[in-house]
């Protein structure tokens, strides 16, 4: 979907195909037919934006086989789908039964990440609609924190600075502008937007900016207003924003709250990490996953807990839990509610429907199509409430 901001900026709204990952091009084409086109039809749209996730194997095939890339572009056009953004964070195996820490490998100190992202940029340049101003690619915020030392940090900065120069070359040869967005996430080397400022300044290239994930922002208890003001003061562009809500437990010590959290943990005890954060006197405290937090003793229980579950925007969990939709709303007020649009690419990123408890989980392909369409319709309403005008 496309919207017009009062300053004349076209704002794109896409939904992430990470919720139905495919490891091959044939699998991807099947997902476009089974899910993406039906979502577009359910919404009554002539075209629908999708944020593609492409596995490493698929990227290699598309980057080296012009016929395959042309086939993908043709299929997107036939199904009324457009791509202005890619999710370059997961490298491969995103649909595996156990992802956990694997999603952070390779990191930006490893050559595979550079090569993969540059190939994604070439692919996106070929997939962009003719009237799109630019394409964006979100990527991991440097590395997972435990493997990141000064030497690896220097390698990551060098790789990203070089990538910026290569993106300049790509723009010169294709006429298509592609930008990369580091996505802060709890547990990573750049856990918050504040922690992303210094490395992005060190990289020092205007094609390398930040992707603000509102679920991650909320999990880290960052206030949108100060966060965006600090990014603007540092000259860090908000290249892309992912719209999703985190899980909020106001009183984690209460038995009924623990039971409700345990239902989320049981629904996805082996696939993804669900980082937990809570404010404490000495700053944020946290665990890498929900299980250790529920086991007791790892976190204080006097303040609220937030868990990195991507809760659907329109599907508030049952009491006593809530979702951080107010953070999403406040973020949008700063991003697109003012006199100037701070970003042109928004992506609904509820990628883990099957990781939700049974009451929130679609059970059939048709139910998933309905759920995705409902969340996109909800997001559309949020954008128009903040003053954007939907374009045909």
GROMACS .gro file of N, CA, C and O in nm, residues 152-195:
model
  176
  152UNK      N    1   3.661  -0.743   1.572
  152UNK     CA    2   3.545  -0.773   1.488
  152UNK      C    3   3.466  -0.645   1.460
  152UNK      O    4   3.410  -0.629   1.350
  153UNK      N    5   3.462  -0.554   1.556
  153UNK     CA    6   3.393  -0.427   1.533
  153UNK      C    7   3.460  -0.349   1.420
  153UNK      O    8   3.392  -0.289   1.336
  154UNK      N    9   3.592  -0.348   1.417
  154UNK     CA   10   3.664  -0.277   1.311
  154UNK      C   11   3.635  -0.340   1.176
  154UNK      O   12   3.616  -0.269   1.076
  155UNK      N   13   3.632  -0.474   1.170
  155UNK     CA   14   3.601  -0.542   1.044
  155UNK      C   15   3.460  -0.510   0.997
  155UNK      O   16   3.434  -0.490   0.878
  156UNK      N   17   3.364  -0.506   1.092
  156UNK     CA   18   3.226  -0.476   1.056
  156UNK      C   19   3.214  -0.334   1.001
  156UNK      O   20   3.146  -0.311   0.900
  157UNK      N   21   3.280  -0.238   1.067
  157UNK     CA   22   3.273  -0.100   1.020
  157UNK      C   23   3.333  -0.086   0.881
  157UNK      O   24   3.279  -0.017   0.794
  158UNK      N   25   3.444  -0.153   0.858
  158UNK     CA   26   3.508  -0.148   0.726
  158UNK      C   27   3.415  -0.206   0.619
  158UNK      O   28   3.401  -0.150   0.510
  159UNK      N   29   3.353  -0.320   0.651
  159UNK     CA   30   3.264  -0.385   0.555
  159UNK      C   31   3.146  -0.296   0.521
  159UNK      O   32   3.108  -0.281   0.403
  160UNK      N   33   3.086  -0.233   0.621
  160UNK     CA   34   2.969  -0.150   0.595
  160UNK      C   35   3.006  -0.021   0.522
  160UNK      O   36   2.930   0.026   0.436
  161UNK      N   37   3.121   0.037   0.554
  161UNK     CA   38   3.165   0.156   0.481
  161UNK      C   39   3.191   0.123   0.335
  161UNK      O   40   3.155   0.199   0.244
  162UNK      N   41   3.254   0.008   0.311
  162UNK     CA   42   3.278  -0.036   0.173
  162UNK      C   43   3.147  -0.065   0.101
  162UNK      O   44   3.131  -0.032  -0.017
  163UNK      N   45   3.053  -0.123   0.173
  163UNK     CA   46   2.922  -0.149   0.113
  163UNK      C   47   2.856  -0.019   0.070
  163UNK      O   48   2.797  -0.012  -0.039
  164UNK      N   49   2.867   0.085   0.153
  164UNK     CA   50   2.811   0.214   0.114
  164UNK      C   51   2.867   0.263  -0.018
  164UNK      O   52   2.793   0.313  -0.104
  165UNK      N   53   2.999   0.248  -0.036
  165UNK     CA   54   3.061   0.290  -0.162
  165UNK      C   55   3.011   0.206  -0.279
  165UNK      O   56   2.987   0.258  -0.389
  166UNK      N   57   2.991   0.077  -0.255
  166UNK     CA   58   2.941  -0.010  -0.362
  166UNK      C   59   2.796   0.025  -0.397
  166UNK      O   60   2.755   0.014  -0.514
  167UNK      N   61   2.720   0.069  -0.299
  167UNK     CA   62   2.582   0.111  -0.327
  167UNK      C   63   2.580   0.240  -0.408
  167UNK      O   64   2.491   0.261  -0.491
  168UNK      N   65   2.679   0.326  -0.385
  168UNK     CA   66   2.693   0.444  -0.470
  168UNK      C   67   2.717   0.402  -0.614
  168UNK      O   68   2.658   0.457  -0.709
  169UNK      N   69   2.806   0.305  -0.633
  169UNK     CA   70   2.835   0.255  -0.768
  169UNK      C   71   2.709   0.194  -0.832
  169UNK      O   72   2.683   0.214  -0.951
  170UNK      N   73   2.632   0.120  -0.751
  170UNK     CA   74   2.510   0.057  -0.801
  170UNK      C   75   2.411   0.164  -0.848
  170UNK      O   76   2.346   0.149  -0.952
  171UNK      N   77   2.400   0.271  -0.771
  171UNK     CA   78   2.310   0.381  -0.811
  171UNK      C   79   2.356   0.445  -0.941
  171UNK      O   80   2.273   0.480  -1.027
  172UNK      N   81   2.487   0.459  -0.957
  172UNK     CA   82   2.539   0.519  -1.080
  172UNK      C   83   2.510   0.432  -1.202
  172UNK      O   84   2.481   0.484  -1.310
  173UNK      N   85   2.520   0.300  -1.186
  173UNK     CA   86   2.505   0.211  -1.302
  173UNK      C   87   2.361   0.175  -1.331
  173UNK      O   88   2.325   0.148  -1.446
  174UNK      N   89   2.274   0.173  -1.229
  174UNK     CA   90   2.135   0.130  -1.248
  174UNK      C   91   2.035   0.242  -1.237
  174UNK      O   92   1.918   0.227  -1.278
  175UNK      N   93   2.074   0.353  -1.175
  175UNK     CA   94   1.981   0.460  -1.148
  175UNK      C   95   1.888   0.430  -1.032
  175UNK      O   96   1.793   0.505  -1.007
  176UNK      N   97   1.916   0.323  -0.956
  176UNK     CA   98   1.832   0.284  -0.843
  176UNK      C   99   1.909   0.303  -0.712
  176UNK      O  100   2.022   0.255  -0.697
  177UNK      N  101   1.848   0.373  -0.619
  177UNK     CA  102   1.911   0.400  -0.491
  177UNK      C  103   1.869   0.295  -0.388
  177UNK      O  104   1.750   0.277  -0.362
  178UNK      N  105   1.967   0.226  -0.332
  178UNK     CA  106   1.942   0.123  -0.231
  178UNK      C  107   2.012   0.165  -0.102
  178UNK      O  108   2.129   0.203  -0.104
  179UNK      N  109   1.938   0.158   0.010
  179UNK     CA  110   1.997   0.191   0.139
  179UNK      C  111   1.985   0.073   0.236
  179UNK      O  112   1.891  -0.006   0.228
  180UNK      N  113   2.081   0.065   0.327
  180UNK     CA  114   2.088  -0.043   0.425
  180UNK      C  115   2.051   0.012   0.562
  180UNK      O  116   2.091   0.123   0.599
  181UNK      N  117   1.977  -0.068   0.638
  181UNK     CA  118   1.927  -0.024   0.768
  181UNK      C  119   1.963  -0.125   0.876
  181UNK      O  120   1.914  -0.237   0.875
  182UNK      N  121   2.051  -0.084   0.968
  182UNK     CA  122   2.084  -0.169   1.083
  182UNK      C  123   1.966  -0.169   1.181
  182UNK      O  124   1.915  -0.062   1.216
  183UNK      N  125   1.926  -0.286   1.223
  183UNK     CA  126   1.806  -0.302   1.305
  183UNK      C  127   1.843  -0.337   1.450
  183UNK      O  128   1.869  -0.454   1.481
  184UNK      N  129   1.848  -0.239   1.540
  184UNK     CA  130   1.882  -0.269   1.680
  184UNK      C  131   1.788  -0.374   1.739
  184UNK      O  132   1.668  -0.373   1.714
  185UNK      N  133   1.848  -0.463   1.819
  185UNK     CA  134   1.770  -0.570   1.881
  185UNK      C  135   1.832  -0.606   2.016
  185UNK      O  136   1.955  -0.614   2.026
  186UNK      N  137   1.749  -0.629   2.118
  186UNK     CA  138   1.803  -0.669   2.249
  186UNK      C  139   1.895  -0.790   2.238
  186UNK      O  140   1.864  -0.888   2.171
  187UNK      N  141   2.012  -0.778   2.303
  187UNK     CA  142   2.110  -0.885   2.302
  187UNK      C  143   2.220  -0.869   2.199
  187UNK      O  144   2.322  -0.938   2.205
  188UNK      N  145   2.200  -0.776   2.106
  188UNK     CA  146   2.298  -0.758   1.998
  188UNK      C  147   2.400  -0.650   2.034
  188UNK      O  148   2.389  -0.582   2.136
  189UNK      N  149   2.501  -0.636   1.949
  189UNK     CA  150   2.605  -0.536   1.973
  189UNK      C  151   2.547  -0.396   1.977
  189UNK      O  152   2.594  -0.311   2.053
  190UNK      N  153   2.447  -0.370   1.895
  190UNK     CA  154   2.370  -0.245   1.903
  190UNK      C  155   2.230  -0.285   1.948
  190UNK      O  156   2.144  -0.320   1.867
  191UNK      N  157   2.208  -0.280   2.078
  191UNK     CA  158   2.083  -0.329   2.135
  191UNK      C  159   1.971  -0.228   2.121
  191UNK      O  160   1.854  -0.265   2.108
  192UNK      N  161   2.003  -0.100   2.122
  192UNK     CA  162   1.904   0.007   2.117
  192UNK      C  163   1.940   0.107   2.008
  192UNK      O  164   2.051   0.105   1.954
  193UNK      N  165   1.846   0.198   1.979
  193UNK     CA  166   1.877   0.303   1.883
  193UNK      C  167   1.994   0.388   1.932
  193UNK      O  168   2.079   0.429   1.853
  194UNK      N  169   2.000   0.412   2.064
  194UNK     CA  170   2.110   0.492   2.120
  194UNK      C  171   2.244   0.424   2.096
  194UNK      O  172   2.345   0.491   2.065
  195UNK      N  173   2.249   0.292   2.109
  195UNK     CA  174   2.374   0.219   2.090
  195UNK      C  175   2.412   0.206   1.943
  195UNK      O  176   2.526   0.172   1.912
   0.00000   0.00000   0.00000
